Amino acid sequence: MTDRERSTGTVLNLCFHGIGTPGRNLEAEEGRFWVGLDQFDEMLSVIRGHPSVRITFDDGNASDAGVALPALAKWGLKASFFVVAARLGEPGSLTMGDLRELVRAGMTVGSHGMHHRSWRTLGRMALREELSEARRSIAVATGKPVTQAACPYGFYDRRVLSELRRSGFARVYTSDGGPARPHSWLQSRYVVQRQDTPEFIEDLACRPRGTFVASAVRMVKCSIKQLR
Ligand SMILES: [Zn+2]
């Protein structure tokens, strides 16, 4: 159990997208979720001091393997990568070889679906393709079972969640922000944006939302810990 877990009973899940320069055409508004190379490195240097912060990546961008993997190795950190099955091998996206490299490095590879579309709006067959077929093809690529999923755009509803449960996923990530219980099936994440500073990430790591007064004490404790 980490310090944060002991004091708050929570973990902070961060969701990154791309790092550096995109190698594909981005969707509208997607650019604000791409962070700079130095910005990312500085954020990892902060995260390293907080074992209860979990790192995830969505969308399977090529920068996951080209930039994030060496940076994570440099700081001795692990992460989960949620990839879009139908994008594998496309320009700007991870290849199957990249996925195997991630797994070899001790990273977790999960599913972000087949075509990167909202699961909430899909009919039964299309939802099944997004959950079961995507999962199968990612498992074939990595040579490992896929047990975790992240909802595209963070969108979900009761039907999506029950289908994810029925499909046997052991953990599902959303983008609802705020802290999460370490062993919950549903894991909320904070989506990192270009405008975020390493100091802001540090603040998030130390201060669960909605508990401002109690968190002020924890922030001091966090700050003291960093000085040691
Ligand atoms: Zn996504």
PDB file of C-alpha atoms and ligand atoms in Angstrom:
ATOM      1  CA  MET A   1       0.000   0.000   0.000  1.00  0.00           C
ATOM      2  CA  THR A   2       1.356   3.431  -0.955  1.00  0.00           C
ATOM      3  CA  ASP A   3       1.323   6.611   1.126  1.00  0.00           C
ATOM      4  CA  ARG A   4      -1.627   8.055  -0.739  1.00  0.00           C
ATOM      5  CA  GLU A   5      -3.611   4.828  -0.431  1.00  0.00           C
ATOM      6  CA  ARG A   6      -2.904   4.717   3.278  1.00  0.00           C
ATOM      7  CA  SER A   7      -3.965   8.323   3.890  1.00  0.00           C
ATOM      8  CA  THR A   8      -6.874   8.652   1.432  1.00  0.00           C
ATOM      9  CA  GLY A   9      -7.754   5.127   0.335  1.00  0.00           C
ATOM     10  CA  THR A  10      -7.507   6.281  -3.279  1.00  0.00           C
ATOM     11  CA  VAL A  11      -5.274   6.227  -6.320  1.00  0.00           C
ATOM     12  CA  LEU A  12      -4.988   8.820  -9.089  1.00  0.00           C
ATOM     13  CA  ASN A  13      -5.278   7.463 -12.624  1.00  0.00           C
ATOM     14  CA  LEU A  14      -3.855   9.675 -15.348  1.00  0.00           C
ATOM     15  CA  CYS A  15      -4.800   9.330 -19.002  1.00  0.00           C
ATOM     16  CA  PHE A  16      -2.318  10.494 -21.635  1.00  0.00           C
ATOM     17  CA  HIS A  17      -2.909  10.489 -25.385  1.00  0.00           C
ATOM     18  CA  GLY A  18      -0.054  11.563 -27.658  1.00  0.00           C
ATOM     19  CA  ILE A  19       3.377  13.024 -26.979  1.00  0.00           C
ATOM     20  CA  GLY A  20       5.293  15.292 -29.344  1.00  0.00           C
ATOM     21  CA  THR A  21       4.130  15.599 -32.959  1.00  0.00           C
ATOM     22  CA  PRO A  22       1.161  13.505 -34.170  1.00  0.00           C
ATOM     23  CA  GLY A  23       1.859  11.164 -37.081  1.00  0.00           C
ATOM     24  CA  ARG A  24      -1.768  11.068 -38.242  1.00  0.00           C
ATOM     25  CA  ASN A  25      -4.644  13.485 -38.817  1.00  0.00           C
ATOM     26  CA  LEU A  26      -6.233  14.229 -35.467  1.00  0.00           C
ATOM     27  CA  GLU A  27      -9.942  14.363 -34.721  1.00  0.00           C
ATOM     28  CA  ALA A  28     -11.465  17.758 -33.861  1.00  0.00           C
ATOM     29  CA  GLU A  29     -10.336  19.004 -30.427  1.00  0.00           C
ATOM     30  CA  GLU A  30      -7.896  16.089 -30.142  1.00  0.00           C
ATOM     31  CA  GLY A  31      -4.774  18.307 -30.292  1.00  0.00           C
ATOM     32  CA  ARG A  32      -5.294  19.664 -26.794  1.00  0.00           C
ATOM     33  CA  PHE A  33      -4.664  16.182 -25.384  1.00  0.00           C
ATOM     34  CA  TRP A  34      -1.177  15.999 -26.922  1.00  0.00           C
ATOM     35  CA  VAL A  35       1.624  17.069 -24.602  1.00  0.00           C
ATOM     36  CA  GLY A  36       5.183  18.162 -25.403  1.00  0.00           C
ATOM     37  CA  LEU A  37       8.245  15.944 -25.020  1.00  0.00           C
ATOM     38  CA  ASP A  38       9.823  17.979 -22.206  1.00  0.00           C
ATOM     39  CA  GLN A  39       6.429  18.506 -20.568  1.00  0.00           C
ATOM     40  CA  PHE A  40       5.891  14.734 -20.502  1.00  0.00           C
ATOM     41  CA  ASP A  41       9.356  14.043 -19.115  1.00  0.00           C
ATOM     42  CA  GLU A  42       8.852  16.596 -16.329  1.00  0.00           C
ATOM     43  CA  MET A  43       5.459  15.095 -15.502  1.00  0.00           C
ATOM     44  CA  LEU A  44       7.039  11.640 -15.180  1.00  0.00           C
ATOM     45  CA  SER A  45       9.691  13.035 -12.861  1.00  0.00           C
ATOM     46  CA  VAL A  46       6.836  14.257 -10.629  1.00  0.00           C
ATOM     47  CA  ILE A  47       4.784  11.046 -10.915  1.00  0.00           C
ATOM     48  CA  ARG A  48       7.810   8.987  -9.926  1.00  0.00           C
ATOM     49  CA  GLY A  49       7.525  10.408  -6.400  1.00  0.00           C
ATOM     50  CA  HIS A  50       3.902   9.234  -6.094  1.00  0.00           C
ATOM     51  CA  PRO A  51       3.532   5.431  -6.271  1.00  0.00           C
ATOM     52  CA  SER A  52      -0.271   5.695  -6.040  1.00  0.00           C
ATOM     53  CA  VAL A  53      -0.446   7.482  -9.400  1.00  0.00           C
ATOM     54  CA  ARG A  54      -1.248   5.118 -12.265  1.00  0.00           C
ATOM     55  CA  ILE A  55      -0.346   6.006 -15.833  1.00  0.00           C
ATOM     56  CA  THR A  56      -2.490   5.075 -18.825  1.00  0.00           C
ATOM     57  CA  PHE A  57      -2.410   5.932 -22.532  1.00  0.00           C
ATOM     58  CA  ASP A  58      -5.355   5.912 -24.930  1.00  0.00           C
ATOM     59  CA  ASP A  59      -5.618   5.613 -28.725  1.00  0.00           C
ATOM     60  CA  GLY A  60      -2.472   3.581 -29.514  1.00  0.00           C
ATOM     61  CA  ASN A  61      -0.501   6.453 -31.012  1.00  0.00           C
ATOM     62  CA  ALA A  62       3.002   5.700 -32.332  1.00  0.00           C
ATOM     63  CA  SER A  63       4.421   7.967 -29.609  1.00  0.00           C
ATOM     64  CA  ASP A  64       3.405   5.322 -27.028  1.00  0.00           C
ATOM     65  CA  ALA A  65       6.313   3.160 -28.170  1.00  0.00           C
ATOM     66  CA  GLY A  66       8.558   5.811 -29.714  1.00  0.00           C
ATOM     67  CA  VAL A  67       8.478   8.358 -26.879  1.00  0.00           C
ATOM     68  CA  ALA A  68       6.560   7.129 -23.831  1.00  0.00           C
ATOM     69  CA  LEU A  69       8.200   3.709 -23.522  1.00  0.00           C
ATOM     70  CA  PRO A  70      11.816   4.967 -23.338  1.00  0.00           C
ATOM     71  CA  ALA A  71      10.760   7.800 -20.999  1.00  0.00           C
ATOM     72  CA  LEU A  72       8.921   5.375 -18.687  1.00  0.00           C
ATOM     73  CA  ALA A  73      11.981   3.103 -18.667  1.00  0.00           C
ATOM     74  CA  LYS A  74      14.198   6.081 -17.811  1.00  0.00           C
ATOM     75  CA  TRP A  75      12.061   6.889 -14.761  1.00  0.00           C
ATOM     76  CA  GLY A  76      11.430   3.240 -13.797  1.00  0.00           C
ATOM     77  CA  LEU A  77       7.655   3.514 -14.338  1.00  0.00           C
ATOM     78  CA  LYS A  78       5.018   1.166 -15.732  1.00  0.00           C
ATOM     79  CA  ALA A  79       1.821   2.034 -17.606  1.00  0.00           C
ATOM     80  CA  SER A  80      -1.269   0.598 -19.279  1.00  0.00           C
ATOM     81  CA  PHE A  81      -1.804   1.257 -22.997  1.00  0.00           C
ATOM     82  CA  PHE A  82      -5.328   1.147 -24.434  1.00  0.00           C
ATOM     83  CA  VAL A  83      -5.103   0.631 -28.162  1.00  0.00           C
ATOM     84  CA  VAL A  84      -7.567   0.919 -31.043  1.00  0.00           C
ATOM     85  CA  ALA A  85      -7.516  -2.487 -32.773  1.00  0.00           C
ATOM     86  CA  ALA A  86      -8.341  -1.352 -36.326  1.00  0.00           C
ATOM     87  CA  ARG A  87      -5.640   1.353 -36.249  1.00  0.00           C
ATOM     88  CA  LEU A  88      -2.756  -1.041 -35.559  1.00  0.00           C
ATOM     89  CA  GLY A  89      -0.116  -0.679 -38.274  1.00  0.00           C
ATOM     90  CA  GLU A  90      -1.612   2.506 -39.706  1.00  0.00           C
ATOM     91  CA  PRO A  91       0.594   5.610 -40.095  1.00  0.00           C
ATOM     92  CA  GLY A  92       0.985   7.383 -36.754  1.00  0.00           C
ATOM     93  CA  SER A  93      -0.311   4.387 -34.777  1.00  0.00           C
ATOM     94  CA  LEU A  94       1.364   1.480 -33.021  1.00  0.00           C
ATOM     95  CA  THR A  95       2.351  -1.623 -34.954  1.00  0.00           C
ATOM     96  CA  MET A  96       1.921  -5.195 -33.761  1.00  0.00           C
ATOM     97  CA  GLY A  97       5.684  -5.255 -33.147  1.00  0.00           C
ATOM     98  CA  ASP A  98       5.304  -2.180 -30.933  1.00  0.00           C
ATOM     99  CA  LEU A  99       2.645  -3.971 -28.878  1.00  0.00           C
ATOM    100  CA  ARG A 100       4.963  -6.910 -28.283  1.00  0.00           C
ATOM    101  CA  GLU A 101       7.720  -4.484 -27.282  1.00  0.00           C
ATOM    102  CA  LEU A 102       5.383  -2.842 -24.743  1.00  0.00           C
ATOM    103  CA  VAL A 103       4.488  -6.232 -23.274  1.00  0.00           C
ATOM    104  CA  ARG A 104       8.150  -7.308 -23.150  1.00  0.00           C
ATOM    105  CA  ALA A 105       8.905  -4.131 -21.189  1.00  0.00           C
ATOM    106  CA  GLY A 106       6.319  -5.134 -18.569  1.00  0.00           C
ATOM    107  CA  MET A 107       3.581  -2.760 -19.730  1.00  0.00           C
ATOM    108  CA  THR A 108      -0.113  -3.682 -19.805  1.00  0.00           C
ATOM    109  CA  VAL A 109      -1.935  -3.546 -23.134  1.00  0.00           C
ATOM    110  CA  GLY A 110      -5.705  -3.159 -23.013  1.00  0.00           C
ATOM    111  CA  SER A 111      -8.543  -2.464 -25.425  1.00  0.00           C
ATOM    112  CA  HIS A 112      -9.850   0.924 -26.536  1.00  0.00           C
ATOM    113  CA  GLY A 113     -12.182  -0.807 -28.974  1.00  0.00           C
ATOM    114  CA  MET A 114     -12.090  -1.448 -32.698  1.00  0.00           C
ATOM    115  CA  HIS A 115     -12.726   1.882 -34.477  1.00  0.00           C
ATOM    116  CA  HIS A 116     -12.644   4.560 -31.775  1.00  0.00           C
ATOM    117  CA  ARG A 117     -16.343   5.383 -31.641  1.00  0.00           C
ATOM    118  CA  SER A 118     -18.645   5.987 -28.703  1.00  0.00           C
ATOM    119  CA  TRP A 119     -19.852   2.630 -27.368  1.00  0.00           C
ATOM    120  CA  ARG A 120     -22.978   4.308 -26.016  1.00  0.00           C
ATOM    121  CA  THR A 121     -24.504   4.873 -29.446  1.00  0.00           C
ATOM    122  CA  LEU A 122     -23.913   1.414 -30.916  1.00  0.00           C
ATOM    123  CA  GLY A 123     -26.348  -1.408 -31.562  1.00  0.00           C
ATOM    124  CA  ARG A 124     -25.827  -4.851 -30.120  1.00  0.00           C
ATOM    125  CA  MET A 125     -23.701  -6.301 -32.948  1.00  0.00           C
ATOM    126  CA  ALA A 126     -21.494  -3.233 -33.340  1.00  0.00           C
ATOM    127  CA  LEU A 127     -20.921  -3.079 -29.587  1.00  0.00           C
ATOM    128  CA  ARG A 128     -19.943  -6.724 -29.599  1.00  0.00           C
ATOM    129  CA  GLU A 129     -17.399  -6.015 -32.355  1.00  0.00           C
ATOM    130  CA  GLU A 130     -15.984  -3.138 -30.299  1.00  0.00           C
ATOM    131  CA  LEU A 131     -15.645  -5.257 -27.177  1.00  0.00           C
ATOM    132  CA  SER A 132     -15.076  -8.884 -28.160  1.00  0.00           C
ATOM    133  CA  GLU A 133     -13.468  -8.749 -31.613  1.00  0.00           C
ATOM    134  CA  ALA A 134     -11.154  -5.847 -30.777  1.00  0.00           C
ATOM    135  CA  ARG A 135     -10.107  -7.643 -27.628  1.00  0.00           C
ATOM    136  CA  ARG A 136      -9.398 -10.838 -29.553  1.00  0.00           C
ATOM    137  CA  SER A 137      -7.254  -9.163 -32.208  1.00  0.00           C
ATOM    138  CA  ILE A 138      -5.235  -7.216 -29.602  1.00  0.00           C
ATOM    139  CA  ALA A 139      -4.662 -10.464 -27.687  1.00  0.00           C
ATOM    140  CA  VAL A 140      -3.427 -12.153 -30.879  1.00  0.00           C
ATOM    141  CA  ALA A 141      -1.039  -9.225 -31.491  1.00  0.00           C
ATOM    142  CA  THR A 142       0.391  -9.211 -27.957  1.00  0.00           C
ATOM    143  CA  GLY A 143       0.250 -12.948 -27.287  1.00  0.00           C
ATOM    144  CA  LYS A 144      -1.401 -12.156 -23.938  1.00  0.00           C
ATOM    145  CA  PRO A 145      -5.014 -12.085 -22.752  1.00  0.00           C
ATOM    146  CA  VAL A 146      -6.600  -8.618 -22.717  1.00  0.00           C
ATOM    147  CA  THR A 147      -8.293  -8.034 -19.367  1.00  0.00           C
ATOM    148  CA  GLN A 148      -8.709  -4.241 -19.262  1.00  0.00           C
ATOM    149  CA  ALA A 149     -10.600  -1.718 -21.376  1.00  0.00           C
ATOM    150  CA  ALA A 150     -10.899   2.069 -21.617  1.00  0.00           C
ATOM    151  CA  CYS A 151     -14.080   3.655 -22.978  1.00  0.00           C
ATOM    152  CA  PRO A 152     -13.517   5.836 -26.096  1.00  0.00           C
ATOM    153  CA  TYR A 153     -14.148   9.542 -25.286  1.00  0.00           C
ATOM    154  CA  GLY A 154     -14.861   8.356 -21.736  1.00  0.00           C
ATOM    155  CA  PHE A 155     -18.483   7.703 -22.800  1.00  0.00           C
ATOM    156  CA  TYR A 156     -20.456   4.891 -21.194  1.00  0.00           C
ATOM    157  CA  ASP A 157     -23.857   4.063 -19.791  1.00  0.00           C
ATOM    158  CA  ARG A 158     -25.431   1.217 -17.875  1.00  0.00           C
ATOM    159  CA  ARG A 159     -25.835  -0.952 -20.998  1.00  0.00           C
ATOM    160  CA  VAL A 160     -22.175  -0.488 -22.016  1.00  0.00           C
ATOM    161  CA  LEU A 161     -20.986  -1.343 -18.522  1.00  0.00           C
ATOM    162  CA  SER A 162     -23.118  -4.471 -18.296  1.00  0.00           C
ATOM    163  CA  GLU A 163     -21.817  -5.627 -21.692  1.00  0.00           C
ATOM    164  CA  LEU A 164     -18.237  -5.002 -20.519  1.00  0.00           C
ATOM    165  CA  ARG A 165     -18.943  -7.029 -17.383  1.00  0.00           C
ATOM    166  CA  ARG A 166     -20.592  -9.793 -19.389  1.00  0.00           C
ATOM    167  CA  SER A 167     -17.528  -9.897 -21.658  1.00  0.00           C
ATOM    168  CA  GLY A 168     -15.375 -10.575 -18.613  1.00  0.00           C
ATOM    169  CA  PHE A 169     -13.185  -7.467 -18.499  1.00  0.00           C
ATOM    170  CA  ALA A 170     -11.481  -7.311 -15.091  1.00  0.00           C
ATOM    171  CA  ARG A 171     -11.125  -3.520 -15.057  1.00  0.00           C
ATOM    172  CA  VAL A 172     -12.664  -0.660 -17.027  1.00  0.00           C
ATOM    173  CA  TYR A 173     -11.305   2.886 -17.210  1.00  0.00           C
ATOM    174  CA  THR A 174     -13.425   5.997 -17.727  1.00  0.00           C
ATOM    175  CA  SER A 175     -12.435   9.676 -17.996  1.00  0.00           C
ATOM    176  CA  ASP A 176     -14.538  11.059 -15.150  1.00  0.00           C
ATOM    177  CA  GLY A 177     -11.655  12.744 -13.317  1.00  0.00           C
ATOM    178  CA  GLY A 178     -10.939  12.607  -9.599  1.00  0.00           C
ATOM    179  CA  PRO A 179      -9.477   9.823  -7.475  1.00  0.00           C
ATOM    180  CA  ALA A 180     -10.365   6.122  -7.695  1.00  0.00           C
ATOM    181  CA  ARG A 181     -10.519   3.213  -5.269  1.00  0.00           C
ATOM    182  CA  PRO A 182      -7.484   1.051  -6.042  1.00  0.00           C
ATOM    183  CA  HIS A 183      -9.386  -2.208  -6.599  1.00  0.00           C
ATOM    184  CA  SER A 184     -12.640  -0.939  -8.121  1.00  0.00           C
ATOM    185  CA  TRP A 185     -13.813  -2.548 -11.348  1.00  0.00           C
ATOM    186  CA  LEU A 186     -14.588   0.928 -12.729  1.00  0.00           C
ATOM    187  CA  GLN A 187     -11.617   3.288 -12.596  1.00  0.00           C
ATOM    188  CA  SER A 188     -12.007   7.031 -13.056  1.00  0.00           C
ATOM    189  CA  ARG A 189      -9.123   8.882 -14.753  1.00  0.00           C
ATOM    190  CA  TYR A 190      -7.957  12.459 -15.109  1.00  0.00           C
ATOM    191  CA  VAL A 191      -7.273  13.226 -18.792  1.00  0.00           C
ATOM    192  CA  VAL A 192      -4.005  15.143 -19.101  1.00  0.00           C
ATOM    193  CA  GLN A 193      -4.103  18.169 -21.407  1.00  0.00           C
ATOM    194  CA  ARG A 194      -1.475  20.291 -23.137  1.00  0.00           C
ATOM    195  CA  GLN A 195      -2.195  23.200 -20.766  1.00  0.00           C
ATOM    196  CA  ASP A 196      -1.384  21.122 -17.651  1.00  0.00           C
ATOM    197  CA  THR A 197       1.903  21.823 -15.891  1.00  0.00           C
ATOM    198  CA  PRO A 198       3.997  19.303 -13.926  1.00  0.00           C
ATOM    199  CA  GLU A 199       3.092  21.368 -10.830  1.00  0.00           C
ATOM    200  CA  PHE A 200      -0.592  20.817 -11.540  1.00  0.00           C
ATOM    201  CA  ILE A 201      -0.023  17.060 -11.800  1.00  0.00           C
ATOM    202  CA  GLU A 202       1.858  17.202  -8.514  1.00  0.00           C
ATOM    203  CA  ASP A 203      -1.087  19.010  -6.956  1.00  0.00           C
ATOM    204  CA  LEU A 204      -3.542  16.416  -8.300  1.00  0.00           C
ATOM    205  CA  ALA A 205      -1.359  13.596  -7.003  1.00  0.00           C
ATOM    206  CA  CYS A 206      -1.437  15.101  -3.525  1.00  0.00           C
ATOM    207  CA  ARG A 207      -5.011  16.404  -3.389  1.00  0.00           C
ATOM    208  CA  PRO A 208      -8.110  14.300  -4.062  1.00  0.00           C
ATOM    209  CA  ARG A 209     -10.938  16.491  -5.312  1.00  0.00           C
ATOM    210  CA  GLY A 210     -13.812  17.388  -3.019  1.00  0.00           C
ATOM    211  CA  THR A 211     -11.854  17.098   0.200  1.00  0.00           C
ATOM    212  CA  PHE A 212     -10.219  20.485   0.206  1.00  0.00           C
ATOM    213  CA  VAL A 213      -9.611  21.010   3.923  1.00  0.00           C
ATOM    214  CA  ALA A 214      -8.384  17.500   4.587  1.00  0.00           C
ATOM    215  CA  SER A 215      -6.318  17.670   1.427  1.00  0.00           C
ATOM    216  CA  ALA A 216      -4.516  20.819   2.584  1.00  0.00           C
ATOM    217  CA  VAL A 217      -2.993  18.715   5.355  1.00  0.00           C
ATOM    218  CA  ARG A 218      -2.079  16.003   2.886  1.00  0.00           C
ATOM    219  CA  MET A 219      -0.525  18.553   0.538  1.00  0.00           C
ATOM    220  CA  VAL A 220       1.773  19.687   3.327  1.00  0.00           C
ATOM    221  CA  LYS A 221       2.640  16.060   4.038  1.00  0.00           C
ATOM    222  CA  CYS A 222       3.281  15.520   0.323  1.00  0.00           C
ATOM    223  CA  SER A 223       5.491  18.592   0.166  1.00  0.00           C
ATOM    224  CA  ILE A 224       7.441  17.463   3.207  1.00  0.00           C
ATOM    225  CA  LYS A 225       7.870  14.041   1.656  1.00  0.00           C
ATOM    226  CA  GLN A 226       9.295  15.568  -1.534  1.00  0.00           C
ATOM    227  CA  LEU A 227      11.882  17.497   0.460  1.00  0.00           C
ATOM    228  CA  ARG A 228      13.229  14.339   2.007  1.00  0.00           C
TER     229      ARG A 228
HETATM  230 ZN    ZN B   1      -9.571   7.590 -27.308  1.00  0.00          ZN
END
